Amino acid sequence: MTAYETVIGLEIHVQLATRTKMFCGCELVFGDPPNTHTCPVCLGMPGTLPVVNAEAIRLGLMIGAAFGGVLAERLVFHRKSYFYPDLPKGYQISQFDEPLVAGGRLGDVGLERVHVEEDAAKLTHAGASGRIGGSTSSVVDYNRGGTPLAEIVTLPEIRSAEQASSWLRLLRETLRQLGVSDVNMEEGSLRCDANISIRPVGDTELGTKTELKNMNSFRFIEQGINAEVARQTALVEAGERVQQETLHFDPRTGSITSLRSKEGSHDYRYFPEPDMPPVAVPDELLQSALAAVPELPLERAERFRTELGLHEESARLLAFRRALGDYFEETLGAGGASADKQQVANWIGNDLVRRLEAQRKDDEAGETDTDPAQSKVSPAALAELVALVVDKKINRKAGEQVLDVLVAEGGRPQDVVEAKGLAAVGGADELRPVVQAALDANPDVVEKLRTGNMKPIGAIVGAVMKETKGRADGGEVTRITREILGL
């Protein structure tokens, strides 16, 4: 049986974080009453003229710079003609053969282009499916019409639904940290179309592609791609041909339905926008965009790994959650050169995050912030706590108790240690008699340990912990045990 390879290219529409629309001065506010942010320009009234939003261009240039693309020296807009109720002009002002950004790469996926355009209005269909097919009526909200969009088009280098979902998560976090969009998928700020084809493994020629439209969750994207790959595979294995068409995936039923035959660029009758002749990109706008690009998640993760020696998982977590990464670096700064970087990362990524998320879950008002910088645990306090544990002045269990207090009340770790009597039992001289007593009380365990079976040592550690009220260090107990028994 022939094995097939999946080939996927993505088209991602990103609503840019501007105050006004792409070609007019209407304010952008999500959730306001329908058709309250419109004007003659975005409604396509005769005689109106568009004026390009400079901030949208700057944000688009930032995206291109972040991805290492070639930035255009001039702006060229085209009319993309099609007729639909969500497009009052009968055409969309977009870019065609001269995009704002050409090429680029993010992670393991190359980019073909990034261009800017205006969004269509929002259609709502009355009916069980919420789709136009089978609906009894439709209404249109032109508030969204004219919203600045950046369309990011990848090369067909993605080979699975899982890779597509993972890459989109990287893209979303990168765009969020760039500050070019809120990338809220539920509100439609980031929407994805997937172009999908299959071909026999080893072939280099692309198969006939189909397009899944407007998927707005990572789970639906994975489900939709997998469903379409299965559909195409079944067709090809049955000797049938895949038709080039635009499809809709229904995540509730897992079904795929045809919307229309897939258009080519000639179907849209692109031609230069006559109301906006080509214009050079102002140098000050370009320099502003370049200067605004921060350290991005992949770069930060690499720095955390190579310069700070963090494990891959820790580096990625802290880099991809900007608030955690910022807090981590502030904690290192408070701890000084002697701070154990991996231990600080562990305490933030595991212990502190878990407690803050639990605190938010218990907060019925939902006002608790999971950003550690907004918590009662200051970077200096966490640095002090980690140092106490690393230096074995308290054991880890006691450190967790201290952290519980800090999360709830704030304060200094050393004060909590003293108030609760959590200081570790002193050096070996103080701990040795306690270990000896535990060995004397458990001769059967000692006999097993002498044979080289170290599993029962937990009983000795437990006895010592009970005697010291949890203040002993388990590793030190094990070391002293080996020393006494000559193991």
XYZ file of C-alpha atoms in Angstrom:
487
model
C 0.000 0.000 0.000
C 1.282 3.455 -0.923
C 2.306 5.656 1.984
C 1.403 9.336 1.729
C 3.048 12.472 3.034
C 1.014 15.444 4.224
C 1.959 18.889 2.929
C 0.513 21.931 4.706
C 0.819 25.664 4.195
C -0.892 28.134 6.502
C -2.439 31.547 5.951
C -2.870 33.430 9.214
C -4.896 36.620 9.524
C -3.796 38.793 12.429
C -5.775 41.833 13.533
C -3.251 44.564 14.233
C -3.379 46.491 17.504
C -4.183 49.918 16.125
C -6.623 52.419 17.586
C -8.439 53.001 14.288
C -9.259 51.132 11.095
C -6.945 50.559 8.149
C -8.169 53.309 5.831
C -10.412 55.540 7.962
C -10.602 57.057 11.431
C -13.278 54.777 12.911
C -12.335 53.499 16.365
C -11.795 49.777 16.895
C -13.605 48.417 19.964
C -14.496 44.741 20.257
C -17.960 43.952 21.643
C -19.620 47.311 21.054
C -23.195 47.379 19.626
C -23.299 46.392 15.936
C -22.727 49.028 13.267
C -21.720 51.801 15.675
C -18.163 52.255 14.397
C -18.679 53.009 10.727
C -18.258 55.924 8.333
C -18.679 56.593 4.611
C -15.138 55.349 3.919
C -15.411 51.894 5.532
C -18.982 51.523 4.240
C -17.753 52.113 0.696
C -19.847 55.159 -0.096
C -19.246 56.818 -3.499
C -16.761 59.650 -3.537
C -14.850 58.629 -0.405
C -11.079 58.254 -0.355
C -9.010 55.899 1.826
C -6.033 57.095 3.890
C -3.585 54.418 5.014
C -3.052 53.878 8.747
C 0.667 54.491 9.371
C 0.623 52.558 12.641
C -0.654 49.453 10.841
C 2.275 49.696 8.436
C 4.710 50.091 11.336
C 3.308 46.985 13.052
C 3.519 45.044 9.794
C 7.152 46.070 9.401
C 7.828 44.908 12.972
C 6.463 41.470 12.071
C 8.693 41.332 9.012
C 11.764 42.433 10.953
C 11.104 39.867 13.682
C 10.908 37.084 11.099
C 13.958 38.217 9.142
C 12.016 39.032 5.979
C 12.858 41.564 3.271
C 11.013 44.795 4.053
C 9.435 46.653 1.147
C 10.810 50.042 0.221
C 7.435 51.219 -1.046
C 3.760 50.572 -0.298
C 1.669 49.223 -3.150
C -1.998 48.370 -2.680
C -4.337 46.457 -4.998
C -8.061 45.926 -5.233
C -9.181 42.339 -4.673
C -12.664 42.100 -6.137
C -15.358 39.765 -4.888
C -18.991 40.244 -3.990
C -20.318 39.295 -0.579
C -22.499 41.065 2.011
C -19.548 41.538 4.386
C -17.681 43.637 1.791
C -19.697 46.800 1.081
C -17.319 48.187 -1.583
C -17.426 44.991 -3.622
C -13.637 44.780 -3.269
C -11.018 44.566 -0.542
C -7.967 46.809 -0.465
C -5.061 44.395 -0.120
C -1.582 43.766 -1.529
C -0.771 41.516 -4.451
C 2.635 41.172 -6.112
C 4.531 43.607 -3.856
C 3.844 42.582 -0.250
C 5.063 44.579 2.727
C 7.397 41.675 3.653
C 8.897 38.979 1.439
C 10.329 35.770 2.875
C 11.431 35.200 6.446
C 11.332 32.303 8.881
C 9.974 31.460 12.298
C 11.336 28.322 13.918
C 11.254 25.414 11.499
C 8.825 26.980 9.012
C 9.704 29.408 6.250
C 7.453 32.281 5.236
C 6.445 33.271 1.740
C 5.171 36.748 2.584
C 3.442 39.092 4.997
C 1.042 41.630 3.545
C -1.404 44.123 5.031
C -5.049 44.588 4.126
C -8.454 45.475 5.540
C -10.731 42.937 7.209
C -14.258 42.193 6.045
C -17.306 42.798 8.233
C -18.755 40.065 10.440
C -21.702 37.969 9.258
C -23.903 36.134 11.757
C -26.143 33.386 10.372
C -29.343 32.357 12.147
C -29.659 28.587 12.237
C -28.576 25.469 14.083
C -25.128 25.302 12.481
C -24.297 28.989 12.590
C -23.152 28.676 8.964
C -24.702 30.249 5.890
C -25.743 26.847 4.584
C -29.160 26.068 6.059
C -29.522 29.430 7.785
C -32.885 31.160 7.835
C -31.425 34.656 7.818
C -28.142 36.528 8.158
C -27.167 39.852 9.704
C -24.000 41.840 9.187
C -21.975 43.979 11.624
C -19.743 46.472 9.842
C -17.816 47.419 12.994
C -15.115 44.920 12.013
C -15.075 45.999 8.368
C -11.853 47.862 7.655
C -9.888 46.479 10.631
C -6.148 46.388 9.797
C -4.930 42.863 9.101
C -1.534 41.326 8.540
C -1.786 38.126 6.518
C 1.132 35.791 7.174
C 1.596 33.119 4.503
C 3.915 30.189 5.159
C 5.715 28.000 2.685
C 4.299 24.456 2.361
C 6.832 23.079 4.850
C 4.522 21.709 7.561
C 4.066 17.949 7.580
C 1.451 17.201 10.238
C -1.483 18.678 12.124
C 0.528 18.514 15.328
C 3.396 20.486 13.794
C 0.917 23.060 12.496
C -0.625 23.506 15.942
C 2.759 23.724 17.657
C 4.047 26.289 15.168
C 0.899 28.388 15.493
C 1.384 28.487 19.266
C 4.903 29.767 18.673
C 3.576 32.356 16.217
C 0.876 33.537 18.596
C 3.296 34.015 21.486
C 5.819 35.743 19.219
C 3.193 38.192 17.974
C 1.946 38.770 21.509
C 5.426 39.594 22.768
C 5.999 41.825 19.734
C 2.942 43.780 20.854
C 1.456 43.930 17.341
C -1.811 42.172 18.261
C -3.672 40.760 21.234
C -3.927 37.497 19.187
C -7.190 36.617 20.940
C -8.503 33.673 18.925
C -11.925 33.726 20.609
C -12.460 37.315 19.464
C -11.135 36.586 15.980
C -7.887 38.518 16.336
C -6.036 35.488 14.966
C -7.655 33.233 12.382
C -6.071 30.472 10.362
C -6.676 28.917 6.946
C -4.849 25.693 6.091
C -3.916 24.600 2.555
C -3.623 20.819 2.610
C -2.487 18.227 0.100
C -1.011 14.748 0.144
C 1.535 13.030 -2.077
C 3.315 9.663 -2.129
C 6.279 9.608 0.210
C 9.398 10.496 -1.786
C 7.583 12.560 -4.419
C 8.550 16.209 -4.806
C 5.562 17.385 -6.832
C 2.751 18.894 -4.790
C -0.668 17.291 -4.901
C -3.980 19.090 -5.424
C -4.644 21.260 -2.398
C -7.798 22.126 -0.554
C -8.290 24.997 1.876
C -9.859 24.786 5.324
C -11.179 28.240 6.209
C -11.299 30.351 9.374
C -10.276 27.953 12.123
C -9.930 29.775 15.430
C -8.626 27.275 17.975
C -5.571 25.047 18.053
C -7.670 21.988 18.826
C -9.987 22.621 15.884
C -7.005 23.205 13.606
C -5.535 19.809 14.511
C -8.883 18.064 14.186
C -9.689 19.761 10.882
C -6.328 19.004 9.272
C -6.411 15.373 10.382
C -9.968 14.985 9.080
C -9.067 16.482 5.701
C -5.927 14.350 5.370
C -8.026 11.252 6.072
C -10.617 12.368 3.482
C -8.002 12.995 0.791
C -6.246 9.713 1.533
C -9.509 7.787 1.203
C -10.261 9.488 -2.125
C -6.838 8.767 -3.607
C -6.832 5.157 -2.415
C -10.253 4.704 -4.009
C -8.861 5.926 -7.330
C -10.675 9.265 -7.201
C -9.241 12.751 -7.638
C -9.011 15.461 -5.009
C -10.843 18.582 -6.164
C -9.322 21.997 -5.495
C -11.933 23.621 -3.289
C -12.522 25.631 -0.134
C -13.895 23.610 2.778
C -15.477 24.068 6.180
C -14.705 21.794 9.126
C -17.436 21.395 11.747
C -15.702 20.499 15.040
C -18.970 19.366 16.611
C -19.572 16.597 14.088
C -16.084 16.173 12.626
C -17.586 16.614 9.148
C -16.087 18.516 6.228
C -18.323 20.288 3.729
C -17.538 22.134 0.522
C -18.040 25.908 0.485
C -16.943 26.703 -3.057
C -14.352 25.856 -5.663
C -11.029 27.367 -4.604
C -10.273 30.603 -6.381
C -7.033 31.573 -8.039
C -5.635 35.100 -8.108
C -7.186 35.686 -11.550
C -10.656 35.147 -10.073
C -10.191 38.201 -7.875
C -9.261 40.477 -10.807
C -6.472 42.213 -8.905
C -5.505 45.650 -10.181
C -3.603 48.579 -8.593
C -5.648 50.656 -6.141
C -6.288 53.884 -8.085
C -7.039 55.956 -4.960
C -3.665 55.168 -3.347
C -0.666 55.366 -5.669
C 2.592 53.688 -4.603
C 4.422 55.587 -1.881
C 7.894 55.154 -0.382
C 8.004 53.803 3.148
C 9.228 56.720 5.300
C 12.610 56.014 6.823
C 11.472 57.216 10.261
C 8.622 54.698 10.155
C 11.022 51.899 9.238
C 13.517 52.847 11.943
C 10.739 53.055 14.525
C 9.615 49.532 13.604
C 13.128 48.102 13.764
C 13.849 49.728 17.130
C 10.618 48.367 18.634
C 11.393 44.664 18.026
C 12.209 43.086 21.417
C 14.007 39.851 22.220
C 11.637 37.179 20.957
C 10.658 33.868 22.615
C 12.972 31.634 20.560
C 15.910 33.987 21.086
C 15.229 34.264 24.806
C 14.909 30.494 25.202
C 18.235 30.042 23.416
C 19.890 32.614 25.700
C 18.466 30.925 28.788
C 19.906 27.606 27.594
C 23.325 28.699 26.365
C 24.181 31.559 28.715
C 22.341 30.545 31.880
C 22.514 26.768 31.487
C 18.796 26.109 31.942
C 17.247 22.833 30.866
C 15.305 22.926 27.594
C 11.905 22.658 29.266
C 12.615 25.410 31.796
C 14.091 27.733 29.172
C 11.085 27.330 26.898
C 8.538 27.820 29.694
C 10.163 31.026 30.931
C 10.729 32.412 27.438
C 7.250 31.638 26.163
C 5.523 33.127 29.193
C 6.964 36.598 29.180
C 5.789 37.494 32.684
C 7.574 34.432 34.085
C 10.742 35.188 32.142
C 10.828 38.778 33.375
C 10.241 37.669 36.967
C 12.943 35.013 36.619
C 15.528 37.559 35.495
C 14.546 39.959 38.282
C 14.923 37.126 40.794
C 18.394 36.293 39.454
C 19.310 39.940 39.770
C 18.145 40.009 43.378
C 20.030 36.797 44.164
C 23.329 37.981 42.769
C 26.046 36.005 41.028
C 25.751 33.075 43.446
C 22.084 32.382 42.625
C 21.435 28.829 41.415
C 19.798 29.620 38.096
C 18.186 26.238 37.476
C 16.812 26.074 41.011
C 15.331 29.552 40.645
C 13.734 28.446 37.365
C 12.335 25.318 39.033
C 10.837 27.205 41.956
C 9.176 29.703 39.621
C 8.016 27.314 36.893
C 6.790 24.581 39.212
C 6.116 25.730 42.764
C 5.198 29.400 42.433
C 3.141 29.049 39.250
C 1.188 26.123 40.693
C 0.298 28.088 43.827
C -0.691 31.228 41.928
C -2.906 29.225 39.563
C -4.552 27.454 42.510
C -5.058 30.806 44.217
C -6.741 32.188 41.116
C -8.957 29.107 40.819
C -10.115 29.600 44.404
C -10.775 33.300 43.814
C -14.471 33.430 42.938
C -14.146 37.034 41.772
C -11.392 35.987 39.372
C -9.266 38.966 40.343
C -6.124 37.042 41.315
C -3.321 37.559 38.790
C -1.070 34.625 37.868
C 1.712 37.046 36.927
C 4.215 36.534 39.772
C 5.229 40.183 39.562
C 1.702 41.038 40.726
C 1.813 38.518 43.586
C 2.929 39.078 47.177
C 6.152 37.164 46.508
C 8.809 39.694 45.541
C 11.763 38.590 43.380
C 14.066 39.327 46.328
C 11.996 37.093 48.607
C 12.042 34.197 46.162
C 15.793 34.596 45.640
C 16.277 34.450 49.414
C 14.057 31.373 49.711
C 15.920 29.474 46.990
C 19.247 30.353 48.615
C 18.032 29.013 51.971
C 17.140 25.682 50.352
C 20.281 25.456 48.193
C 22.473 26.253 51.195
C 20.571 23.601 53.194
C 19.544 26.055 55.860
C 16.047 24.652 55.352
C 15.010 21.544 53.467
C 12.780 21.570 50.441
C 9.639 20.607 52.297
C 10.174 23.503 54.691
C 10.838 25.737 51.674
C 7.436 24.832 50.280
C 5.825 25.736 53.594
C 7.604 29.093 53.517
C 6.424 29.697 49.956
C 2.829 29.005 51.010
C 3.114 31.809 53.547
C 4.770 34.178 51.081
C 2.043 33.633 48.482
C -0.692 34.259 51.035
C 0.883 37.022 53.104
C 4.189 38.162 51.591
C 7.160 38.920 53.836
C 10.761 37.708 54.202
C 11.554 33.980 54.082
C 13.981 34.131 57.016
C 11.275 35.679 59.225
C 8.873 32.873 58.297
C 11.544 30.237 59.001
C 12.178 31.659 62.461
C 8.501 32.141 63.293
C 7.595 28.567 62.375
C 10.789 26.900 63.576
C 11.624 25.496 60.158
C 15.395 25.860 60.276
C 17.205 22.697 59.292
C 18.798 20.574 61.977
C 22.439 21.698 62.230
C 25.466 19.936 60.804
C 26.428 16.289 60.899
C 27.360 16.425 64.588
C 23.787 17.345 65.538
C 22.144 14.970 63.089
C 24.368 11.905 63.632
C 22.876 10.908 67.042
C 19.356 11.074 65.577
C 20.359 8.874 62.651
C 22.115 6.434 64.979
C 18.974 6.196 67.129
C 16.872 5.463 64.026
C 19.300 2.696 62.973
C 19.269 1.174 66.458
C 15.463 1.127 66.410
C 15.327 -0.634 63.027
C 17.788 -3.575 63.039
C 15.911 -5.371 60.248
C 16.390 -2.342 57.987
C 20.074 -2.167 58.907
C 20.515 -5.818 57.940
C 19.062 -5.180 54.475
C 21.128 -2.059 54.001
C 24.333 -3.959 54.814
C 23.575 -6.344 51.933
C 23.577 -3.405 49.511
C 19.800 -3.101 49.247
C 19.221 0.640 49.708
C 15.474 0.637 49.146
C 14.593 0.363 52.851
C 16.581 3.505 53.685
C 13.304 5.406 53.380
C 12.348 4.019 56.767
C 15.453 5.552 58.346
C 14.906 8.888 56.616
C 11.263 8.847 57.715
C 12.178 8.134 61.328
C 14.715 10.965 61.366
C 12.222 13.354 59.764
C 9.655 12.461 62.400
C 12.125 13.066 65.206
C 13.294 16.396 63.772
C 9.760 17.476 62.753
C 10.696 17.500 59.109
C 13.716 19.765 59.511
C 16.415 17.276 58.491
C 17.822 17.070 54.985
C 17.057 13.704 53.409
C 20.262 13.632 51.418
C 22.329 14.333 54.507
C 20.511 11.573 56.424
C 21.373 9.133 53.640
C 25.011 10.233 53.642
C 25.372 9.826 57.411
C 23.662 6.434 57.254
C 26.159 5.207 54.653
C 29.015 6.570 56.726
C 27.883 4.863 59.947
C 27.300 1.517 58.217
C 30.443 1.761 56.093
C 28.525 1.472 52.845
